[in-house]
mmCIF file of C-alpha atoms in Angstrom:
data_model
loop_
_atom_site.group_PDB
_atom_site.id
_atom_site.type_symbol
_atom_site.label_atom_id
_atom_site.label_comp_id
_atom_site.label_asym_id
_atom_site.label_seq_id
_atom_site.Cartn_x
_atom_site.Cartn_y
_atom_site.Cartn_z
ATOM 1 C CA UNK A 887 131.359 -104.575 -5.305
ATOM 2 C CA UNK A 888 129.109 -103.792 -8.380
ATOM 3 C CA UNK A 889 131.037 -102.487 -11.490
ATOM 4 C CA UNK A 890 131.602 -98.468 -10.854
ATOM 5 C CA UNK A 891 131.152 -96.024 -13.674
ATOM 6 C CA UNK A 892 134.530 -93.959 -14.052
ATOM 7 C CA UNK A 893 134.857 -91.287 -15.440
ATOM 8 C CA UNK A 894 137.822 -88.859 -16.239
ATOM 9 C CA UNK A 895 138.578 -85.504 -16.058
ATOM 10 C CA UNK A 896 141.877 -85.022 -18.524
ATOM 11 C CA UNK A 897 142.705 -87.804 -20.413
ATOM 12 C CA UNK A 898 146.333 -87.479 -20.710
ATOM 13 C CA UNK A 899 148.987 -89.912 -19.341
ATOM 14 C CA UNK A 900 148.230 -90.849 -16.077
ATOM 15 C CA UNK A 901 144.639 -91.392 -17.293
ATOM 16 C CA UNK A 902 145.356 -93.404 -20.140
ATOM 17 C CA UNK A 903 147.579 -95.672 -17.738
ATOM 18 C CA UNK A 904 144.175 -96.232 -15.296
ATOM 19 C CA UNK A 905 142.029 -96.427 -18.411
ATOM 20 C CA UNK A 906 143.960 -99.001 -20.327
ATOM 21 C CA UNK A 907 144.840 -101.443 -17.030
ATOM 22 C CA UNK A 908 140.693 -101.076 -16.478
ATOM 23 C CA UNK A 909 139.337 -101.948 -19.590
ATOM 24 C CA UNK A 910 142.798 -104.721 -20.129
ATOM 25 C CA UNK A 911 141.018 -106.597 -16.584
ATOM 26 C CA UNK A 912 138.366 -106.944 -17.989
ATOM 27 C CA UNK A 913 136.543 -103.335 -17.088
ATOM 28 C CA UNK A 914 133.453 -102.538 -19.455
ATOM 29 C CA UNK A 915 133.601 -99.650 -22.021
ATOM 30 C CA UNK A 916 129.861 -99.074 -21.019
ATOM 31 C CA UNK A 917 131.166 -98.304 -17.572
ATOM 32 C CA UNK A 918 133.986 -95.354 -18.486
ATOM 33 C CA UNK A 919 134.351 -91.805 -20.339
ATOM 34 C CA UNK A 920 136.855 -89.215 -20.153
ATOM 35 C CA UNK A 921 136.652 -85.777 -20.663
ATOM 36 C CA UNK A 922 139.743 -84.765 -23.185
ATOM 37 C CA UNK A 923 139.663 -80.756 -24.228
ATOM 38 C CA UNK A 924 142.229 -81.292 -27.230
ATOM 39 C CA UNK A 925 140.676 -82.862 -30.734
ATOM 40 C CA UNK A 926 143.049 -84.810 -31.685
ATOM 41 C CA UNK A 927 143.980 -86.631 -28.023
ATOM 42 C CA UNK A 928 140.160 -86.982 -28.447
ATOM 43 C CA UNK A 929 140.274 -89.246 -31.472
ATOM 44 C CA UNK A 930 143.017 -90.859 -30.167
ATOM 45 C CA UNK A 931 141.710 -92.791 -27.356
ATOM 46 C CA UNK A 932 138.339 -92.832 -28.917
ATOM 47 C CA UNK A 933 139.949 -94.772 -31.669
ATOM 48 C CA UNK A 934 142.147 -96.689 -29.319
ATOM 49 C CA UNK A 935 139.975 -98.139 -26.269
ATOM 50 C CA UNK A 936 136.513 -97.418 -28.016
ATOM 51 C CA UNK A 937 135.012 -95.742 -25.307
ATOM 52 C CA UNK A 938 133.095 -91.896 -24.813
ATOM 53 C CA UNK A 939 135.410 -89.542 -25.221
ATOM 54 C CA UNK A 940 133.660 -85.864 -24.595
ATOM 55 C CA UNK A 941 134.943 -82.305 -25.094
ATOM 56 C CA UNK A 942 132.913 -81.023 -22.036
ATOM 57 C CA UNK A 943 133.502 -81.694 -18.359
ATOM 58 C CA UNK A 944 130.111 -81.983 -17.398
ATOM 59 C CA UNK A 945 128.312 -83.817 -19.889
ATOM 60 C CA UNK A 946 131.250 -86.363 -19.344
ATOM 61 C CA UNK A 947 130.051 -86.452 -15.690
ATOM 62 C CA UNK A 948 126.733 -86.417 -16.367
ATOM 63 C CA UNK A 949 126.571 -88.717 -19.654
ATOM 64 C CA UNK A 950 124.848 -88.293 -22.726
ATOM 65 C CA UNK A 951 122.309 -90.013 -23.896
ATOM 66 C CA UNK A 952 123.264 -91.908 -26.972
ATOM 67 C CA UNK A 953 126.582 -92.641 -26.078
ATOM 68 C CA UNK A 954 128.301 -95.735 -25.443
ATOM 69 C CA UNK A 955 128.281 -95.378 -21.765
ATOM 70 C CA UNK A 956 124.543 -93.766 -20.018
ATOM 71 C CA UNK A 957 125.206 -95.000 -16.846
ATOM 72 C CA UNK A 958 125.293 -92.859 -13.142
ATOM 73 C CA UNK A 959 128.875 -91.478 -12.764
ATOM 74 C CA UNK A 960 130.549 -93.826 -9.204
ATOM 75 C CA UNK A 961 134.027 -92.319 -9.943
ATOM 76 C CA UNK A 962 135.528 -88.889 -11.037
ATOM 77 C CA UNK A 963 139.216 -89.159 -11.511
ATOM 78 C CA UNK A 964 140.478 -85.550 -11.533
ATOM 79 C CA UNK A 965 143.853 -85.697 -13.820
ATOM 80 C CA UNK A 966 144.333 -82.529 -15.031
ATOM 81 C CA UNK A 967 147.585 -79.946 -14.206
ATOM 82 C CA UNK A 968 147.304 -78.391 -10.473
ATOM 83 C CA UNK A 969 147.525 -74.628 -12.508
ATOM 84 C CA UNK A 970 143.367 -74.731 -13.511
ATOM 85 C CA UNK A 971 142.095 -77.642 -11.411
ATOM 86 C CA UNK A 972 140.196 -74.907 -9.395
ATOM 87 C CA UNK A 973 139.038 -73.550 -12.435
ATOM 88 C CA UNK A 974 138.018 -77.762 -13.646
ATOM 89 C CA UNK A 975 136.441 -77.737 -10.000
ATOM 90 C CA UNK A 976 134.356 -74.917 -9.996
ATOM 91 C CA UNK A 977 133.061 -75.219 -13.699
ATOM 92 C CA UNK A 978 131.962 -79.213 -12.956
ATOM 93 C CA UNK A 979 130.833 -78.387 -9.198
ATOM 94 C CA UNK A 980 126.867 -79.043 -9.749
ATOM 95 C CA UNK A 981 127.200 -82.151 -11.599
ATOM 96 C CA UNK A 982 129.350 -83.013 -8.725
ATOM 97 C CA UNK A 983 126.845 -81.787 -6.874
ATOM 98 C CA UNK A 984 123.979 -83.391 -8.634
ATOM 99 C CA UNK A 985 125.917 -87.182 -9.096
ATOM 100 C CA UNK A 986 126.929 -87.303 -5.590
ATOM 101 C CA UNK A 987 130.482 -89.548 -7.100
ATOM 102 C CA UNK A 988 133.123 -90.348 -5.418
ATOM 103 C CA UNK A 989 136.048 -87.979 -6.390
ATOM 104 C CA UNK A 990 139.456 -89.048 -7.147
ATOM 105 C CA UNK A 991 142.723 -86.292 -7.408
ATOM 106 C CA UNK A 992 145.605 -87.280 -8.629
ATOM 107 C CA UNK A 993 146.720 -83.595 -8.563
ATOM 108 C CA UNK A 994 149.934 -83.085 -7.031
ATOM 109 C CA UNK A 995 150.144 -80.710 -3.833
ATOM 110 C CA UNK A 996 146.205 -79.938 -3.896
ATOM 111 C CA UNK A 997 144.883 -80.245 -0.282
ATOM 112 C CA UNK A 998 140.907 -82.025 0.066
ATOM 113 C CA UNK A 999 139.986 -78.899 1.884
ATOM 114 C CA UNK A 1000 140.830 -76.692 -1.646
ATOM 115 C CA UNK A 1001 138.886 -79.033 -3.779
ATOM 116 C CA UNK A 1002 135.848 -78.868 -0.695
ATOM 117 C CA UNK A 1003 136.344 -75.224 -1.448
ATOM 118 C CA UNK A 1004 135.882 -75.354 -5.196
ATOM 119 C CA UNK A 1005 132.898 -77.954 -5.499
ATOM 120 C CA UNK A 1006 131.152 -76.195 -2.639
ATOM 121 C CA UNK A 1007 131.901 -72.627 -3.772
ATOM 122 C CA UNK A 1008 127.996 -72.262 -4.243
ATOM 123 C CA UNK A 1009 126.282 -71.538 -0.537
ATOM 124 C CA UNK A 1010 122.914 -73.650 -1.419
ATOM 125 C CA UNK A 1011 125.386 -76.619 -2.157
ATOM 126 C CA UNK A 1012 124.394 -78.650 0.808
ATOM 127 C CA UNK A 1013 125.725 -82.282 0.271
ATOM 128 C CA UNK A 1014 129.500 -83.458 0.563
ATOM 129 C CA UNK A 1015 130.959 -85.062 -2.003
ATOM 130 C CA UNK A 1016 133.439 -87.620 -1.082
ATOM 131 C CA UNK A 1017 137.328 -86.938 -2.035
ATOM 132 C CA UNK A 1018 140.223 -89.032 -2.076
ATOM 133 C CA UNK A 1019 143.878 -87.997 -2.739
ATOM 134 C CA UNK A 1020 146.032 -90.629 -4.946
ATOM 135 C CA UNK A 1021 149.698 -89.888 -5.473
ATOM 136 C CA UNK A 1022 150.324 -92.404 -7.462
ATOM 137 C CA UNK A 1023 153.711 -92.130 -9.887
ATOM 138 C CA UNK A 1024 155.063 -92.593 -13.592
ATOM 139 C CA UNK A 1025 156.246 -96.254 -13.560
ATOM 140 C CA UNK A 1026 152.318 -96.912 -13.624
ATOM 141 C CA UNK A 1027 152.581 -96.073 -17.738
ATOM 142 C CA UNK A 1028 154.289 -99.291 -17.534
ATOM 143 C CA UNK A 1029 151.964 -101.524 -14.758
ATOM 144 C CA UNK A 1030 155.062 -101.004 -12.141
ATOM 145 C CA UNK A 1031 153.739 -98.515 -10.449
ATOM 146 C CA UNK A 1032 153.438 -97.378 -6.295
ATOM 147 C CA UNK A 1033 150.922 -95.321 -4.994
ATOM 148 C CA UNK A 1034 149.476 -93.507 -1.397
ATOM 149 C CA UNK A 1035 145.994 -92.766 -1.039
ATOM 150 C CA UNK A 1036 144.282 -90.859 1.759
ATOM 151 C CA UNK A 1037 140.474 -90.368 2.453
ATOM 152 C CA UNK A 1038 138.312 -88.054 3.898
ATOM 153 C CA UNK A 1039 135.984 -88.486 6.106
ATOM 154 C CA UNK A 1040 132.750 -88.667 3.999
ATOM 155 C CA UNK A 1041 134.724 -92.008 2.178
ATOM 156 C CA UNK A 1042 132.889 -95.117 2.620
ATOM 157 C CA UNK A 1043 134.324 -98.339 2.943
ATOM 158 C CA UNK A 1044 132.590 -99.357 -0.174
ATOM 159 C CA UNK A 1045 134.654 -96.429 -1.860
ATOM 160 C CA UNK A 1046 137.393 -97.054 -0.233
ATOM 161 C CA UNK A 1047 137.586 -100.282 -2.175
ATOM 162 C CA UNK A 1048 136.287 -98.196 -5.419
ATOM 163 C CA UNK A 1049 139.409 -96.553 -5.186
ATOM 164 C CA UNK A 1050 141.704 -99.541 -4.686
ATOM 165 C CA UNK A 1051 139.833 -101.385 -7.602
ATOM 166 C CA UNK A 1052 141.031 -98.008 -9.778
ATOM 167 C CA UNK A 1053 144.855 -98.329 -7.884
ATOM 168 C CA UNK A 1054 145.297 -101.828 -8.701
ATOM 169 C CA UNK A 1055 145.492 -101.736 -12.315
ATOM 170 C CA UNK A 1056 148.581 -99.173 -12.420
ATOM 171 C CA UNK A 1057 149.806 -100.091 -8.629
ATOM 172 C CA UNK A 1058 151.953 -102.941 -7.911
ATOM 173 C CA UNK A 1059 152.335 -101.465 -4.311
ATOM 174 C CA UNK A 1060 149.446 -99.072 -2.926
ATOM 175 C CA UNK A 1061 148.778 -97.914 0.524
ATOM 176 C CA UNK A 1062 146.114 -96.253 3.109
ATOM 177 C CA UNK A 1063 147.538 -92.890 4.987
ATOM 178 C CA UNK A 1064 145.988 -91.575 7.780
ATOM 179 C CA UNK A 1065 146.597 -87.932 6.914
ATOM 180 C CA UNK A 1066 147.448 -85.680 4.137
ATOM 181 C CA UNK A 1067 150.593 -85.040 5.424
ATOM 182 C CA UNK A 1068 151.082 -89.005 4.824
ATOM 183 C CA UNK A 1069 150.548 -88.152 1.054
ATOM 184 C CA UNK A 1070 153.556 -85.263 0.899
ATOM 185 C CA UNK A 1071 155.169 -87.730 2.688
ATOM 186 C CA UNK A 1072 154.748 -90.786 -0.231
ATOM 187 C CA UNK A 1073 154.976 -88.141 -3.123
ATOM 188 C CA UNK A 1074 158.821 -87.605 -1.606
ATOM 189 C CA UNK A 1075 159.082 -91.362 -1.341
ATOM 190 C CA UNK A 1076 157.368 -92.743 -4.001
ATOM 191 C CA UNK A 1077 155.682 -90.118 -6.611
ATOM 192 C CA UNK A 1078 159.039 -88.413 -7.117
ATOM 193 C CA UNK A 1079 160.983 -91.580 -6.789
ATOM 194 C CA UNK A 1080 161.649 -92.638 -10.301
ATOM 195 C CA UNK A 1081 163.139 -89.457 -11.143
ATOM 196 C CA UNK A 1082 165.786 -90.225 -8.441
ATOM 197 C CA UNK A 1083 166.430 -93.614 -9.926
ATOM 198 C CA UNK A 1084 166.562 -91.852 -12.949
ATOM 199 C CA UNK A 1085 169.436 -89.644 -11.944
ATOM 200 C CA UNK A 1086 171.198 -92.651 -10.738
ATOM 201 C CA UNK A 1087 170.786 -94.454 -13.578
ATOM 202 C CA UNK A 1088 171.971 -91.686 -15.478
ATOM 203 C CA UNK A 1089 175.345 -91.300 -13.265
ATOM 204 C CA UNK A 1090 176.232 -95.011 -13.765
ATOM 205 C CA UNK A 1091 175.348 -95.085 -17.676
ATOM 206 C CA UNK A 1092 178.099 -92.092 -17.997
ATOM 207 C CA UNK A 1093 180.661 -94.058 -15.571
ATOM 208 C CA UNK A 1094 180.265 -96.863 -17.454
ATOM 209 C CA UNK A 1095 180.848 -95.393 -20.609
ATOM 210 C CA UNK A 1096 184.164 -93.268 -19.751
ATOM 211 C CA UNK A 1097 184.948 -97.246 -18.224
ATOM 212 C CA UNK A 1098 185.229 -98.385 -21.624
ATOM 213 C CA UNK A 1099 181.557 -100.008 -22.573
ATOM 214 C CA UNK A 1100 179.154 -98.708 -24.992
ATOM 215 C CA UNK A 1101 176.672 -96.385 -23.936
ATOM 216 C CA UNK A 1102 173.577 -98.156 -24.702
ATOM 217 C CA UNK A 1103 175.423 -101.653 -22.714
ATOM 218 C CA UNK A 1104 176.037 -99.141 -19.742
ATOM 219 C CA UNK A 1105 172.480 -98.178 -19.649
ATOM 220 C CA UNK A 1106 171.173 -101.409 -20.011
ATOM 221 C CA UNK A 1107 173.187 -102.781 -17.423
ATOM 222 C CA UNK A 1108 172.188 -99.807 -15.474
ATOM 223 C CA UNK A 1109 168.803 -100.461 -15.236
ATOM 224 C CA UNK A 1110 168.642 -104.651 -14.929
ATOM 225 C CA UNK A 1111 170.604 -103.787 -12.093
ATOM 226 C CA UNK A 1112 168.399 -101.443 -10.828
ATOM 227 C CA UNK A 1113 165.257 -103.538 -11.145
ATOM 228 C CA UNK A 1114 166.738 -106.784 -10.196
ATOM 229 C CA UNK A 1115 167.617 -105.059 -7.254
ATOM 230 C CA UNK A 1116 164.785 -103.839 -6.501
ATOM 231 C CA UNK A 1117 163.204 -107.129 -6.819
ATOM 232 C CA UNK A 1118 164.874 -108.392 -4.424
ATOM 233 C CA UNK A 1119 164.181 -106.059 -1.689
ATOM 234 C CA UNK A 1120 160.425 -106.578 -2.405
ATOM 235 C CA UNK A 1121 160.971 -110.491 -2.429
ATOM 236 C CA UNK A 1122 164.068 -110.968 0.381
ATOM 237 C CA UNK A 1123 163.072 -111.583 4.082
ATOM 238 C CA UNK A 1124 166.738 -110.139 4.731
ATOM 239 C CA UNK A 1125 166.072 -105.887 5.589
ATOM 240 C CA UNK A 1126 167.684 -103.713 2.636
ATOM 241 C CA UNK A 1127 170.772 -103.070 5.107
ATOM 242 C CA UNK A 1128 170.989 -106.985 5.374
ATOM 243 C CA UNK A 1129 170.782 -107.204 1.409
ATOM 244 C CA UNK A 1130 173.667 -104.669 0.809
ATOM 245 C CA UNK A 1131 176.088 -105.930 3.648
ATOM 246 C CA UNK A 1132 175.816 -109.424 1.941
ATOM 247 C CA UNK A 1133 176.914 -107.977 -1.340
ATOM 248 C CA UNK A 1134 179.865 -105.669 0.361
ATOM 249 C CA UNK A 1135 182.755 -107.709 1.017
ATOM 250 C CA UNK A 1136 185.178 -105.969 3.594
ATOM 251 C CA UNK A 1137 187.713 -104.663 1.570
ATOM 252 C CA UNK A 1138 186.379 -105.793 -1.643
ATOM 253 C CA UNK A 1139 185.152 -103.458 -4.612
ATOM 254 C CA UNK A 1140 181.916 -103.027 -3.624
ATOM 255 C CA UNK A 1141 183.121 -101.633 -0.846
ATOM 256 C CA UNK A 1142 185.323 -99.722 -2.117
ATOM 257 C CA UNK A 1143 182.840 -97.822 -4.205
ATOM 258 C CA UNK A 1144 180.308 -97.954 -1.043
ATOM 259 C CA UNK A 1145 182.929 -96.313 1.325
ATOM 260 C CA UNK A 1146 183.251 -93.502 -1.367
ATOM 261 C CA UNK A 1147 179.514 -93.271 -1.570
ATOM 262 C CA UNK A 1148 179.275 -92.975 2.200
ATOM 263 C CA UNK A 1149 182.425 -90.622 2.503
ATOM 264 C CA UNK A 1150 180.471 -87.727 -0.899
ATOM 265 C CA UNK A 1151 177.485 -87.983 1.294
ATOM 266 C CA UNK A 1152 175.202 -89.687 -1.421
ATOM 267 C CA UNK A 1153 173.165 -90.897 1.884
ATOM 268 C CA UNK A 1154 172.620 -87.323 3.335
ATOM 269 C CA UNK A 1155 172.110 -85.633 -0.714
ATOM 270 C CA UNK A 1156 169.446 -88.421 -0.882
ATOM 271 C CA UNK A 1157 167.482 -87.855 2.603
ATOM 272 C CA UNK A 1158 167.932 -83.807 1.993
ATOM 273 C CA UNK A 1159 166.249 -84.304 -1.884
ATOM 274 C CA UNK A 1160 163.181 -85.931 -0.155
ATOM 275 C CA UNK A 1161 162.987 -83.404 2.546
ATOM 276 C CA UNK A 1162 163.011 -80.617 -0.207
ATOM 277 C CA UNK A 1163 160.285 -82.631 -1.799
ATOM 278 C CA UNK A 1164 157.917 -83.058 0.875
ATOM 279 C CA UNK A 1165 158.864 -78.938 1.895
ATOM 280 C CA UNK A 1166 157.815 -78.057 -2.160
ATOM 281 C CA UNK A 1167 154.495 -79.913 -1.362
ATOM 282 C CA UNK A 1168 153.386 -77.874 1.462
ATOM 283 C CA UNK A 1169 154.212 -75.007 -0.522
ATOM 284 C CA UNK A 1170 152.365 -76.087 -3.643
ATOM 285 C CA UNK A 1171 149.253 -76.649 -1.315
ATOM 286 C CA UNK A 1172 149.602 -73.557 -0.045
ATOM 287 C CA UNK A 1173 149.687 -71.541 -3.492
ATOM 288 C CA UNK A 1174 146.781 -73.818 -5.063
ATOM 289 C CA UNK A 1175 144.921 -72.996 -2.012
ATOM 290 C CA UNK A 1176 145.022 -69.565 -3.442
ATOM 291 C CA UNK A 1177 143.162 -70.123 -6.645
#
């Protein structure tokens, strides 16, 4: 696969996560631009990665001649707030039009058919632009991150692996769905998955404090516990039921706290949070679809 030309639209977070795992593998700065609408964001990560930073959506598509980077857009990553992405859409819809790039959302609850909508708002557009949705989630600012992607139709395998070669630098674990439903499904999993950890974390920081340890211990503790946890689920050939019986022995204290766990319905609250999450993405699509 040739070296695609990337370019952003929003350069906040998310994008800065992609942009610096690109360019840290290796990724040339002739070969990326973002689009950034606030001045001094602008300077920022032209000062920091030393790439094309533009104020204007399309020329950022497009390029500009005598800029760092000239060459043919391959890759629009859309990472701007769901509120105005049909508004983003609409206003860079003939360069889409005109570039023929793959496009990449990472817009949370934004359905392919909307953004169809938007870049082919104008009846003489004739050609499809290809559209992938990435849910990919916050532990990427860190290179830890999980991610879902789904394609339509007009995807080609060679942009299939376009998007995996953009996944890979913020994605320690990234997978194919077969429908957008499959995205809803790995935003409930995955995309709003740290903030669950988060709450846990939280709740065993405080219990370890009124326990007697300092705060900052109790956190810490917290979350090595958490991670090295984690790591061994992802490394274990033992299921994660497996993993947790071997640690709870009958009658012991982790059982003890397990069997209260069990008996407040921590199980249940956590299954009936990701239901509610996957519900608040249907209705998200739903309004968006509206703009």
């Amino acid at each position: 696969m040739a070296v695609p030309c990337i370019t952003f639209i929003g350069g906040g977070n998310m994008c800065e996560a992609i942009l610096s795992g690109l360019l840290k593998t290796g990724h040339p700065t002739s070969h990326v631009r973002v689009s950034e609408p606030f001045d001094q964001r602008q300077a920022f990560l032209r000062e920091k990665y030393g790439i094309d930073v533009f104020g204007d959506n399309n020329e950022a598509v497009t390029g500009a001649t005598g800029r760092i980077s000239t060459a043919p857009v391959d890759v629009v990553v859309l990472a701007v707030k769901p509120q105005v992405v049909g508004e983003v859409v609409r206003g860079i819809a003939q360069s889409l039009q005109t570039t023929q790039p793959l496009v990449i959302s990472i817009v949370a609850g934004v359905a392919i058919k909307d953004f169809a909508r938007w870049i082919h708002h104008d009846s003489s557009a004739t050609a499809r632009v290809p559209l992938v949705r990435l849910m990919p989630n916050t532990p990427a600012l860190v290179g830890e991150g999980a991610a879902g992607m789904y394609a339509d139709a007009d995807v080609s395998d060679e942009q299939k692996k376009q998007t995996e070669y953009v996944v890979c630098n913020i994605a320690k674990e990234y997978f194919w769905v077969d429908s957008e439903a499959g995205v809803d499904a790995v935003c409930a999993v995955s995309g709003s998955g740290p903030a669950y950890f988060f709450l846990v974390i939280e709740a065993m920081e405080k219990a370890g404090a009124e326990l007697g340890l300092p705060a900052d211990v109790a956190k810490r503790l917290a979350a090595q516990t958490a991670l090295g946890a984690a790591r061994m689920v992802l490394t274990s050939e033992d299921d994660v039921a497996t993993l947790r019986r071997k640690v709870t022995s009958p009658n012991g204290t982790t059982h003890a706290a397990i069997e209260k766990m069990i008996a407040e319905k921590v199980p249940e609250g956590v299954r009936s949070g990701m239901l509610a999450c996957r519900a608040r993405c249907t209705t998200l699509s739903e309004e968006f679809g509206k703009l």
